[in-house]
Amino acid sequence: MARAGILLLLGFCGLAAAAQNYSSLQPPAYTITLSFNISGTEYNPLPCVDLTNRACLPQASTCVSVPNGDSVIIRWEGPAGAAGNTLSLMTCFSNSSAVDRPWRKANAVISKDKKCNVEKPFKQGLPTGSGSYVWTPGANTPPAIYNIQLLEVQANSDPTNYTAMGRSVGFFQIQPINSTPSWLLAMVGVFSCIGPLTLAGFFTWEKVIKKD
Amino acid sequence: MSATTPRFSVPVDSENKSKVLKIWSFQRPHHLSFHLSWMSFMLAFFATFAAPPMMPVIRNNLDLTKPDIGGASIAAVTGAVFSRILLGAVCDSYGPRYGHGVLQLLCSAATFAMASITNAAGFIICRMVIGFSLATFVPCQFWCSVMFNAKIVGTANAVAAGWGNMGAGLTHLIMPYIFTGMASHQPDFIAWRCAYFVPGFAQIIIGLLVLMFGQDLPDGNYGALRKAGKKDKAKTHMELLAAVKNYRTWLLVLNYGYCFGVELTVDNNISPYLYDQFGIDLHLAGVLGAVFGLSNLFARALGGLASDYASRRFGMRGRLWTLWIVQSLGGVCSILMFYTSHSLGATMAIVVCWSIFVPMGCGATYVDIAPFITRRGLGVATGLIGAGGNTGSAITQALFFTGTSMTTTEGFKWMGVMILAVTATLVLMHFPMWGGMLTRANPEVTEEEYYSRDYTAAEKEQGLHRAILNWASESRSNRGFKEQLAKLSADLTAAAPTTAAAV
């Protein structure tokens, strides 16, 4: 009976952990600042927070170019966590990059939040406390406006339990790779002509030359 | 007298149409044309629905919104509404070979061009032009109708259409693997573009094969037959009137919009839905999404068989009830998608059932009811009904899967409600000589009278209506067993006193 009760309690605890809300991590224990390595030069701009006019974004200092190998330098400060806890870093889409895109929808439940890519952090296993990380966006990074979120993951928790969080104040924009290189466009130009030319050729041969 | 070698290696009727369907045979011209036809239709589906299984990558690359994706899905099915109607005229004038060839070879340009687009507008335009190729349905059905005789043409058409529709399932299954293969050498945003070359090449190859190895009619190609004076150009305005003035045509347009239209809508949405709702990877979403389309391998023909089985006893009334039952069950499955959205296993169980009912409805409509609406305007009626399928998909996509106020699961629910509401209109379908779902036949109206109504008095005086009298006689099986037996008894009774008097 006692064993059943303990199992039931553990089950409820498990359920509660699986449905962990961001509200359980407020106020954020970590502060995050961003600077940018643009074409080999480090920039420390004022955080771009007002996206209503987007004036702060197109400037070189906050437009991270994937083809140029630009990177985002993420610095955080926070308390040292329990032994074994680690930090995960992830990108969060801005409201403008998430609007009309249900696959980027925000959710108060951390594990279901798609706006902050909780299931796909770009870096895991970082030590708690203060630190920094240089993130170079990969070739498959979608063009969008982002900020950075940090979550402290409790050691050996299953389902994953988070004990602290932080989110950068400012946003930055990713400029993606050129996905239509000239060789691809040349191939498109050549192959898209084959079908119509083949039809015209066959029609001419059958109706005009063979007179069928 | 020496025996003459038969021209064809299959038994044929007086019009040289094959009396059998051997799906393992590539016999020329009948069965080779059958296989070329369904393969062309299948590759049209393959190209048109190549985007949805790669949508999670495409939408990130092009920064698409849900309205953009919905708009592209609408465009993909809308183009074919007009091209289907046009293809009827192309088939009449140049033959079904050119019907397939024109569509595949011209639309392949848009398939390749998809690799070059950089924004939502380009994506929508390319999907629309590629979607024109869905009109290969018309030459596919046309070709089967001219190659196979009345007793087997329904089966040939159902199998060809079903195997063609399977292309949507195949593309969900295969495109993620093609993408992955390309992605091992290129970034994702270039890999999906390279993957699009595969359906483009497939369209060119099949277009060429159809033109080179197909044959329009059992006796030859259109051009050769016209030269020999054996083929006239068709007059279309009376055929158009016969189809358009018959309310049954429009009832089936509406209902086909909510069986085939639903199939197209689900083809556009199922893989991205599974990917987003359950957090599974692209390959698994593609494999599971493919289930819906692949069931066309047998399900569409199964609908035709079920309709034929019901018709043996209950005639056309049985066919209408069969359609009502399977289409309504399809609507129920759509509603259940909403209630199972928390569980992948439960969702897939519903998808499996759904994937059987929807194509069954398509088969029961197109093969077993549509051909009996009008004989004179058969081509136009079936063209309109087919176009209704695409129109239904465009409307459903716009209402339930494009706006952001409704989630995809809610969209499935309301689509199911709409399916049930539209299917209820089948009760209005009434054939005077066969009855309807809730109405009985009028024994004084014959099939000959019904089908002859499409001819004017002057045309009847000239005997132009005689062309359909054979068909009218063949269609008497739609009276059902009881009524046929009753008529036979009545005929025998009427003949008996004369016989006795003669003795």
XYZ file of C-alpha atoms in Angstrom:
715
model
C 0.000 0.000 0.000
C 2.803 2.369 1.005
C 4.763 1.388 -2.085
C 1.745 2.115 -4.265
C 1.350 5.491 -2.618
C 5.009 6.367 -3.211
C 4.747 5.267 -6.841
C 1.629 7.375 -7.273
C 3.378 10.389 -5.742
C 6.388 9.896 -8.008
C 4.018 9.615 -10.939
C 2.360 12.914 -10.071
C 5.772 14.529 -9.598
C 6.773 13.225 -12.988
C 3.652 14.700 -14.530
C 4.222 18.016 -12.818
C 7.822 18.116 -14.078
C 6.737 17.303 -17.647
C 4.324 20.262 -17.576
C 6.858 22.765 -16.178
C 5.952 26.347 -16.971
C 8.234 29.303 -17.512
C 6.475 30.892 -14.552
C 8.271 28.425 -12.238
C 11.600 29.994 -13.305
C 10.660 33.626 -12.678
C 12.323 35.964 -12.028
C 15.182 34.961 -14.377
C 18.328 34.123 -12.449
C 20.684 34.766 -15.386
C 21.421 37.957 -17.300
C 22.632 37.625 -20.870
C 24.457 40.165 -22.982
C 25.199 39.828 -26.670
C 27.986 41.138 -28.815
C 28.745 40.265 -32.406
C 31.770 39.299 -34.455
C 30.990 40.830 -37.850
C 33.608 40.289 -40.553
C 36.300 39.772 -37.920
C 35.431 42.852 -35.850
C 33.688 42.659 -32.485
C 30.706 44.959 -31.979
C 28.995 45.698 -28.687
C 25.894 47.614 -29.791
C 23.110 48.737 -27.544
C 20.524 45.954 -27.375
C 18.045 46.237 -30.214
C 14.761 45.997 -28.337
C 12.347 48.129 -30.306
C 11.418 46.103 -33.344
C 8.419 48.256 -34.248
C 10.474 50.326 -36.627
C 13.312 47.775 -37.022
C 15.736 50.673 -37.433
C 18.279 49.048 -35.120
C 18.388 45.777 -37.010
C 19.640 46.293 -40.554
C 22.841 47.905 -39.328
C 25.945 45.838 -39.847
C 26.539 45.606 -36.129
C 23.501 43.454 -35.518
C 23.050 41.623 -38.805
C 24.840 38.315 -38.506
C 25.805 36.960 -41.918
C 26.066 33.198 -42.191
C 28.046 33.209 -45.460
C 30.632 35.566 -43.889
C 31.023 33.271 -40.882
C 29.830 35.968 -38.479
C 29.134 34.907 -34.929
C 27.203 35.899 -31.811
C 29.201 36.200 -28.567
C 26.930 35.262 -25.698
C 27.939 36.227 -22.157
C 25.901 35.288 -19.111
C 26.078 35.885 -15.397
C 24.214 33.879 -12.825
C 24.520 31.815 -9.653
C 26.425 28.562 -9.634
C 23.883 25.778 -9.856
C 23.728 22.424 -8.075
C 26.450 19.910 -8.858
C 25.866 18.257 -12.191
C 23.504 20.925 -13.517
C 24.311 22.241 -16.990
C 23.253 25.124 -19.198
C 21.582 24.933 -22.603
C 21.551 27.820 -25.057
C 18.840 28.223 -27.671
C 17.538 30.818 -30.079
C 14.117 32.400 -29.643
C 12.226 33.891 -32.579
C 11.002 37.446 -32.196
C 7.270 38.085 -32.307
C 7.529 39.348 -35.866
C 9.326 36.162 -36.946
C 6.764 33.968 -35.202
C 3.543 35.687 -36.284
C 1.402 33.594 -38.684
C 3.782 30.665 -38.123
C 2.134 28.133 -35.771
C 5.278 25.965 -35.942
C 7.034 28.757 -33.982
C 4.243 29.266 -31.499
C 5.125 30.287 -27.939
C 3.883 28.089 -25.122
C 3.964 28.709 -21.394
C 4.897 25.051 -20.923
C 8.644 24.916 -21.489
C 8.761 21.527 -23.190
C 6.081 22.592 -25.686
C 7.527 25.995 -26.457
C 8.426 26.164 -30.149
C 9.186 29.870 -30.214
C 12.362 29.253 -28.263
C 13.457 26.006 -29.940
C 13.624 24.311 -26.525
C 13.845 20.878 -28.170
C 16.765 21.960 -30.351
C 19.239 24.037 -28.320
C 22.311 24.926 -30.305
C 24.575 24.238 -27.307
C 24.166 21.971 -24.313
C 26.278 20.890 -21.380
C 27.777 24.282 -20.515
C 28.814 24.871 -16.882
C 26.514 26.906 -14.657
C 27.460 30.248 -13.125
C 29.041 32.904 -15.339
C 30.498 32.190 -18.721
C 30.486 32.887 -22.435
C 30.016 31.077 -25.695
C 30.601 32.027 -29.306
C 27.825 30.783 -31.560
C 28.400 30.671 -35.300
C 25.046 30.104 -37.009
C 25.126 27.167 -39.412
C 24.139 27.076 -43.063
C 20.665 25.760 -42.209
C 19.736 28.630 -39.869
C 16.464 30.196 -41.014
C 16.502 33.904 -41.840
C 14.703 35.533 -38.908
C 15.051 37.878 -35.958
C 16.200 36.206 -32.755
C 17.250 36.655 -29.204
C 18.984 34.103 -26.986
C 17.566 32.051 -24.127
C 19.454 30.092 -21.510
C 17.993 27.249 -19.440
C 19.682 25.482 -16.517
C 18.994 21.751 -16.778
C 18.760 19.734 -13.583
C 21.211 16.838 -13.526
C 19.771 13.378 -14.263
C 16.197 14.662 -14.468
C 13.801 12.606 -16.560
C 11.645 14.175 -17.801
C 13.908 17.198 -18.110
C 13.508 19.659 -15.273
C 14.770 23.233 -15.463
C 15.950 25.159 -12.425
C 16.775 28.623 -13.810
C 16.627 30.664 -16.984
C 17.785 33.857 -18.663
C 16.899 35.642 -21.879
C 18.794 38.354 -23.736
C 17.119 41.732 -23.950
C 18.232 42.665 -27.472
C 17.441 41.044 -30.830
C 19.599 40.380 -33.841
C 18.930 39.332 -37.406
C 20.412 36.380 -39.276
C 21.303 36.823 -42.918
C 21.255 33.310 -44.403
C 23.368 31.668 -47.094
C 22.597 32.263 -50.732
C 20.408 29.267 -51.494
C 20.297 29.951 -55.249
C 23.964 29.863 -56.298
C 24.756 30.582 -59.922
C 25.433 26.928 -60.790
C 21.945 26.001 -59.601
C 20.334 28.808 -61.583
C 22.244 27.735 -64.690
C 20.987 24.165 -64.269
C 17.436 25.420 -63.820
C 17.732 27.518 -66.964
C 18.970 24.595 -69.032
C 16.644 21.886 -67.761
C 13.486 23.966 -67.729
C 13.874 24.422 -71.496
C 14.144 20.702 -72.216
C 10.451 19.886 -71.757
C 8.953 22.619 -73.967
C 11.638 22.140 -76.642
C 11.049 18.391 -76.659
C 7.310 18.918 -77.105
C 7.814 21.452 -79.877
C 10.309 19.169 -81.599
C 8.093 16.116 -81.424
C 5.025 18.049 -82.610
C 6.991 19.471 -85.534
C 8.356 16.062 -86.479
C 5.020 14.288 -86.262
C 2.653 16.929 -87.655
C 4.837 18.916 -90.020
C 7.519 16.508 -91.238
C 5.669 13.196 -91.047
C 2.379 15.023 -91.718
C 0.584 12.584 -89.389
C -9.723 -20.502 -96.636
C -6.719 -19.611 -94.409
C -7.278 -18.260 -90.899
C -6.362 -14.583 -90.521
C -4.022 -13.619 -87.708
C -5.875 -11.481 -85.179
C -4.623 -7.895 -85.086
C -4.604 -7.835 -81.312
C -3.387 -10.350 -78.769
C -6.337 -9.617 -76.472
C -10.025 -10.232 -77.202
C -11.601 -7.079 -78.615
C -15.131 -5.921 -79.445
C -16.489 -4.466 -82.657
C -14.716 -1.144 -81.961
C -11.413 -2.960 -81.318
C -11.640 -2.049 -77.658
C -10.148 -4.612 -75.331
C -12.640 -6.764 -73.487
C -10.163 -7.643 -70.735
C -7.848 -5.808 -68.392
C -4.579 -7.584 -67.711
C -2.645 -5.362 -65.360
C 0.553 -7.408 -65.768
C 0.519 -7.036 -69.547
C 2.205 -4.358 -71.667
C 0.439 -5.515 -74.812
C 0.194 -2.878 -77.537
C -1.787 -0.787 -77.912
C -4.389 -1.301 -75.169
C -2.372 -2.267 -72.140
C 0.732 -0.276 -72.957
C -1.492 2.798 -73.233
C -3.114 1.875 -69.910
C 0.236 1.694 -68.135
C 1.621 4.851 -69.749
C -1.565 6.640 -68.803
C -1.628 5.820 -65.120
C 2.120 6.331 -64.781
C 1.830 9.794 -66.308
C -1.008 10.679 -63.939
C 0.962 9.289 -61.012
C 4.019 11.395 -61.853
C 1.805 14.480 -62.094
C 0.744 13.827 -58.513
C 4.354 13.127 -57.589
C 5.481 16.520 -58.860
C 2.472 18.495 -57.597
C 2.793 17.225 -54.013
C 6.594 17.128 -53.837
C 6.646 20.249 -51.627
C 4.556 19.204 -48.580
C 6.922 16.484 -47.294
C 9.805 18.992 -47.426
C 7.724 21.898 -46.112
C 9.538 22.246 -42.744
C 12.722 23.039 -44.694
C 11.110 25.097 -47.466
C 9.175 27.338 -45.084
C 12.350 28.174 -43.172
C 14.310 28.887 -46.340
C 11.679 31.141 -47.905
C 10.424 32.536 -44.565
C 6.879 31.467 -45.415
C 3.848 32.101 -43.221
C 0.833 29.824 -42.853
C -1.217 31.970 -45.263
C 1.624 31.687 -47.824
C 1.684 27.907 -47.525
C -2.105 27.729 -47.652
C -2.135 29.961 -50.707
C 0.375 27.721 -52.455
C -1.698 24.650 -51.615
C -4.761 26.341 -53.087
C -2.822 27.353 -56.182
C -1.560 23.789 -56.662
C -5.087 22.437 -57.038
C -6.788 25.455 -58.593
C -4.787 25.553 -61.804
C -6.010 22.102 -62.717
C -9.647 23.254 -62.485
C -9.200 25.149 -65.725
C -6.668 22.884 -67.349
C -8.962 19.869 -66.839
C -11.681 21.560 -68.844
C -9.189 22.585 -71.524
C -7.725 19.090 -71.733
C -11.042 17.680 -72.806
C -10.757 19.767 -75.972
C -7.078 18.803 -76.454
C -7.954 15.122 -76.212
C -10.823 15.519 -78.642
C -8.661 17.362 -81.181
C -5.153 15.897 -80.820
C -5.660 12.723 -78.835
C -4.774 11.583 -75.327
C -1.066 11.180 -76.144
C -0.732 14.878 -76.672
C -2.960 15.471 -73.655
C -0.356 13.792 -71.460
C 2.632 15.046 -73.434
C 1.613 18.708 -73.406
C 0.993 18.747 -69.676
C 4.043 16.826 -68.550
C 6.574 18.469 -70.864
C 5.335 22.015 -70.281
C 4.813 21.658 -66.521
C 8.275 20.155 -66.106
C 9.623 23.665 -66.737
C 7.859 24.887 -63.602
C 9.065 21.874 -61.639
C 12.674 22.733 -62.438
C 11.984 26.427 -61.888
C 10.908 25.685 -58.311
C 14.613 25.281 -57.550
C 15.227 28.944 -58.316
C 12.499 30.680 -56.323
C 13.350 32.949 -53.418
C 10.047 34.176 -52.026
C 6.428 33.261 -51.338
C 5.128 34.647 -54.621
C 7.483 32.473 -56.648
C 6.570 29.452 -54.546
C 2.847 30.000 -55.148
C 3.254 30.550 -58.893
C 5.418 27.464 -59.359
C 3.055 25.259 -57.396
C 0.174 26.534 -59.498
C 1.846 25.794 -62.818
C 3.066 22.371 -61.654
C -0.507 21.724 -60.480
C -1.768 22.135 -64.046
C -0.333 18.668 -64.624
C -3.065 17.198 -62.403
C -5.253 17.597 -65.463
C -3.556 14.464 -66.832
C -6.531 12.849 -65.140
C -8.597 13.779 -68.192
C -6.443 12.093 -70.856
C -5.910 9.204 -68.440
C -9.631 8.487 -68.177
C -10.224 9.381 -71.825
C -7.530 6.963 -72.968
C -8.933 4.108 -70.893
C -12.413 4.835 -72.212
C -11.300 4.520 -75.827
C -9.120 1.449 -75.247
C -11.431 -0.678 -73.080
C -14.985 -1.691 -73.765
C -18.039 -0.885 -71.667
C -17.907 -3.979 -69.483
C -14.353 -3.389 -68.279
C -13.885 0.355 -68.748
C -15.103 1.153 -65.239
C -12.498 -1.111 -63.708
C -9.772 0.202 -66.012
C -10.647 3.799 -65.167
C -10.835 3.113 -61.441
C -7.504 1.285 -61.365
C -5.774 3.921 -63.510
C -7.133 6.786 -61.430
C -6.325 5.040 -58.166
C -2.789 4.162 -59.155
C -2.355 7.688 -60.430
C -3.517 9.211 -57.137
C -0.977 6.983 -55.426
C 1.634 9.442 -56.670
C 0.812 11.695 -53.728
C 1.629 8.901 -51.302
C 4.793 8.018 -53.188
C 6.054 11.580 -53.092
C 5.523 11.773 -49.311
C 7.492 8.556 -48.991
C 10.321 9.260 -51.394
C 10.994 13.011 -51.387
C 12.352 13.134 -47.794
C 14.912 10.488 -48.765
C 15.841 12.312 -51.959
C 16.201 15.479 -49.869
C 18.396 13.701 -47.334
C 20.572 12.329 -50.091
C 21.051 15.835 -51.477
C 21.544 17.271 -47.961
C 24.548 15.031 -47.415
C 26.332 17.161 -50.047
C 24.615 20.533 -49.767
C 23.058 22.731 -47.052
C 19.374 22.009 -46.490
C 18.274 25.219 -48.228
C 19.965 24.083 -51.452
C 19.253 20.360 -51.020
C 15.451 20.697 -51.284
C 15.902 22.645 -54.501
C 18.128 19.938 -55.967
C 15.576 17.339 -54.891
C 13.031 19.020 -57.149
C 15.054 18.002 -60.207
C 13.922 14.408 -59.674
C 10.201 14.984 -60.361
C 11.177 17.335 -63.188
C 13.194 14.627 -64.947
C 10.438 12.103 -64.305
C 7.933 14.350 -66.058
C 10.159 14.737 -69.119
C 10.772 11.009 -69.359
C 7.119 10.035 -69.070
C 6.043 12.784 -71.486
C 8.457 11.424 -74.090
C 7.477 7.797 -73.476
C 3.795 8.598 -73.917
C 4.369 10.455 -77.178
C 6.744 7.866 -78.617
C 5.172 4.596 -77.517
C 1.527 5.434 -76.868
C -1.235 5.133 -79.415
C -4.358 7.284 -79.279
C -6.891 4.692 -80.396
C -6.867 0.929 -80.949
C -6.726 1.535 -84.695
C -4.009 4.172 -84.710
C -3.180 7.754 -83.833
C -5.597 10.614 -84.398
C -3.647 12.141 -87.254
C -3.362 8.884 -89.194
C -7.048 8.096 -88.706
C -8.103 11.587 -89.826
C -6.012 11.230 -92.951
C -7.806 7.959 -93.645
C -11.136 9.669 -93.070
C -11.897 7.554 -90.018
C -12.045 10.275 -87.425
C -14.212 13.382 -87.308
C -13.682 16.379 -85.104
C -16.210 16.460 -82.266
C -18.951 19.068 -81.937
C -18.875 20.290 -78.385
C -21.725 22.720 -77.770
C -24.526 20.127 -77.567
C -22.386 17.903 -75.396
C -21.768 20.867 -73.103
C -25.496 21.613 -72.863
C -26.350 17.997 -72.089
C -23.984 18.006 -69.126
C -24.608 21.489 -67.799
C -28.419 21.421 -67.791
C -28.530 18.194 -65.790
C -28.707 18.969 -62.052
C -27.145 15.600 -61.230
C -23.897 16.814 -62.767
C -23.752 19.650 -60.246
C -24.690 17.423 -57.320
C -21.744 15.207 -58.139
C -19.501 18.240 -58.692
C -20.330 19.232 -55.117
C -19.864 15.762 -53.672
C -16.670 15.015 -55.565
C -15.339 18.251 -54.150
C -15.718 16.639 -50.752
C -14.188 13.297 -51.481
C -11.444 13.918 -54.041
C -11.159 17.498 -52.835
C -10.589 16.219 -49.311
C -7.974 13.809 -50.622
C -6.047 16.650 -52.256
C -6.341 18.807 -49.134
C -5.036 16.054 -46.900
C -2.195 15.347 -49.355
C -1.166 18.987 -48.911
C -1.327 18.989 -45.123
C -0.764 15.560 -43.612
C 3.057 15.389 -43.492
C 3.645 18.916 -42.121
C 0.815 18.280 -39.624
C 2.405 15.092 -38.299
C 5.834 16.780 -38.187
C 4.594 19.793 -36.216
C 2.000 18.105 -33.998
C 4.067 15.151 -32.823
C 7.633 16.458 -33.174
C 8.715 13.557 -35.404
C 11.440 13.861 -38.011
C 10.965 14.568 -41.704
C 11.362 10.937 -42.800
C 8.898 9.517 -40.312
C 6.395 12.267 -41.100
C 6.776 11.424 -44.788
C 6.376 7.677 -44.298
C 3.296 8.100 -42.110
C 1.833 10.761 -44.380
C 2.360 8.479 -47.357
C -0.159 6.018 -45.914
C -2.981 8.317 -46.967
C -1.993 8.458 -50.618
C -0.681 4.916 -51.024
C -4.006 3.364 -50.106
C -5.173 4.422 -53.566
C -3.402 1.294 -54.767
C -6.531 -0.632 -53.922
C -9.010 1.682 -52.182
C -10.335 3.524 -55.204
C -11.009 0.292 -57.041
C -12.527 -1.067 -53.838
C -15.033 1.770 -53.915
C -15.992 0.792 -57.410
C -16.338 -2.852 -56.401
C -18.457 -1.984 -53.369
C -20.683 0.133 -55.555
C -20.990 -2.651 -58.125
C -21.837 -5.154 -55.381
C -24.578 -2.937 -53.978
C -25.858 -2.266 -57.444
C -26.388 -5.941 -58.221
C -29.243 -6.098 -55.759
C -30.339 -2.510 -55.364
C -29.277 -0.903 -58.622
C -28.456 2.787 -58.707
C -30.051 3.204 -55.266
C -27.410 0.834 -53.925
C -24.676 2.883 -55.598
C -25.962 6.095 -54.038
C -26.203 4.556 -50.590
C -22.694 3.112 -50.930
C -21.330 6.535 -51.781
C -23.249 8.146 -48.933
C -21.940 5.601 -46.430
C -18.252 5.710 -47.385
C -18.175 9.474 -47.816
C -19.909 10.026 -44.478
C -17.444 7.690 -42.798
C -14.691 9.798 -44.338
C -16.258 12.839 -42.710
C -16.388 11.074 -39.347
C -12.696 10.187 -39.633
C -11.859 13.811 -40.348
C -13.695 14.889 -37.195
C -11.931 12.190 -35.165
C -8.548 13.609 -36.215
C -9.336 16.479 -33.855
C -10.077 14.195 -30.929
C -6.972 12.045 -31.428
C -4.535 14.942 -31.863
C -2.844 14.089 -28.557
C -1.750 10.616 -29.687
C 0.274 9.646 -32.761
C -0.913 6.048 -32.563
C -4.581 6.990 -32.395
C -4.128 9.548 -35.172
C -2.523 6.970 -37.448
C -5.312 4.489 -36.760
C -7.766 7.126 -37.947
C -5.576 8.023 -40.924
C -5.516 4.384 -42.042
C -9.319 4.183 -41.962
C -9.649 7.610 -43.509
C -7.268 6.672 -46.297
C -9.603 3.846 -47.299
C -12.943 5.669 -47.130
C -11.927 8.762 -49.087
C -10.601 6.976 -52.199
C -13.537 4.555 -51.984
C -15.826 7.568 -52.236
C -13.890 8.824 -55.243
C -14.163 5.460 -56.969
C -17.848 5.113 -56.162
C -18.546 8.604 -57.536
C -16.478 8.824 -60.614
C -16.638 5.300 -61.938
C -20.052 4.129 -60.838
C -22.406 7.105 -60.838
C -20.890 9.813 -63.023
C -20.956 7.775 -66.258
C -24.723 7.323 -65.901
C -25.732 10.964 -65.576
C -25.682 11.737 -69.251
C -24.345 9.837 -72.217
C -24.207 12.603 -74.766
C -22.407 14.979 -72.437
C -20.337 12.327 -70.695
C -16.980 13.937 -71.430
C -18.087 17.355 -70.268
C -19.914 16.000 -67.201
C -16.955 13.961 -66.031
C -14.673 16.906 -66.781
C -16.821 19.200 -64.645
C -17.037 16.634 -61.858
C -13.280 16.180 -61.908
C -12.805 19.943 -61.808
C -15.209 19.969 -58.865
C -12.748 17.842 -56.955
C -10.032 20.437 -57.334
C -12.417 23.288 -56.589
C -13.556 21.555 -53.414
C -9.967 21.219 -52.339
C -9.233 24.893 -53.008
C -12.294 25.985 -51.014
C -11.563 23.604 -48.133
C -7.929 24.645 -48.009
C -8.925 28.326 -47.977
C -11.608 27.899 -45.303
C -9.846 25.613 -42.869
C -6.094 25.408 -43.498
C -4.887 28.836 -44.564
C -5.900 31.306 -41.896
C -4.137 31.480 -38.567
C -7.278 31.695 -36.451
C -7.803 27.934 -36.768
C -5.251 25.238 -35.968
C -4.782 22.349 -38.371
C -6.539 19.962 -35.997
C -9.523 22.291 -35.784
C -9.412 22.484 -39.558
C -9.766 18.695 -39.790
C -12.762 18.806 -37.474
C -14.630 21.444 -39.423
C -13.725 19.847 -42.719
C -15.354 16.682 -41.415
C -18.512 18.581 -40.543
C -18.571 20.063 -44.040
C -18.097 16.604 -45.589
C -21.123 15.299 -43.708
C -23.227 18.298 -44.694
C -22.353 18.047 -48.391
C -22.801 14.268 -48.469
C -26.331 14.740 -47.161
C -27.213 16.407 -50.493
C -26.986 13.010 -52.175
C -30.574 12.412 -51.133
C -31.543 14.888 -53.833
C -30.102 12.663 -56.583
C -32.949 10.932 -58.409
C -32.932 9.006 -61.670
C -36.490 8.624 -62.971
C -35.894 5.051 -64.178
C -33.838 3.935 -61.170
C -34.912 6.082 -58.220
C -32.786 7.735 -55.581
C -31.701 7.123 -52.009
C -35.148 7.750 -50.623
C -37.232 7.692 -53.798
C -38.478 4.859 -55.970
C -38.131 4.456 -59.702
C -40.876 5.326 -62.124
C -41.468 2.061 -64.033
C -42.855 3.935 -67.012
C -39.592 5.712 -67.776
C -37.018 3.720 -69.693
C -33.282 4.211 -69.940
C -33.638 4.948 -73.647
C -36.080 7.766 -72.932
C -33.880 9.264 -70.240
C -30.707 9.322 -72.334
C -32.529 10.441 -75.467
C -33.710 13.592 -73.688
C -30.323 15.131 -74.504
C -31.231 15.097 -78.213
C -33.600 17.523 -79.887
C -36.623 16.285 -81.819
C -34.874 17.120 -85.077
C -31.809 15.144 -84.063
C -33.979 12.194 -83.092
C -35.688 12.296 -86.455
C -32.275 12.056 -88.066
C -31.497 9.112 -85.813
C -28.544 10.812 -84.132
C -29.673 9.489 -80.758
C -29.225 5.874 -81.872
C -25.573 6.067 -80.865
C -26.599 5.973 -77.203
C -29.267 3.275 -77.384
C -26.774 0.449 -76.886
C -25.456 2.204 -73.832
C -28.969 2.739 -72.509
C -29.655 -0.952 -72.842
C -26.381 -1.857 -71.091
C -27.188 0.512 -68.227
C -30.361 -1.348 -67.357
C -28.402 -3.277 -64.736
C -28.776 -0.201 -62.536
C -32.355 -1.206 -61.898
C -31.182 -3.762 -59.394
C -31.995 -7.461 -59.286
C -35.565 -7.253 -58.037
C -36.692 -4.719 -60.565
C -34.978 -6.526 -63.420
C -36.643 -9.750 -62.350
C -40.013 -8.008 -62.138
C -39.563 -6.539 -65.607
C -38.527 -9.893 -67.017
C -41.626 -11.514 -65.511
C -43.803 -8.783 -66.934
C -42.236 -9.233 -70.369
C -42.717 -13.001 -70.256
C -46.317 -12.625 -69.128
C -47.021 -10.184 -71.948
C -45.493 -12.603 -74.470
C -47.346 -15.722 -73.153
C -50.924 -15.125 -74.570
C -49.440 -14.460 -78.037
C -47.499 -17.709 -77.860
C -50.584 -19.651 -76.735
C -52.634 -18.151 -79.558
C -49.967 -19.175 -82.064
C -50.109 -22.772 -80.832
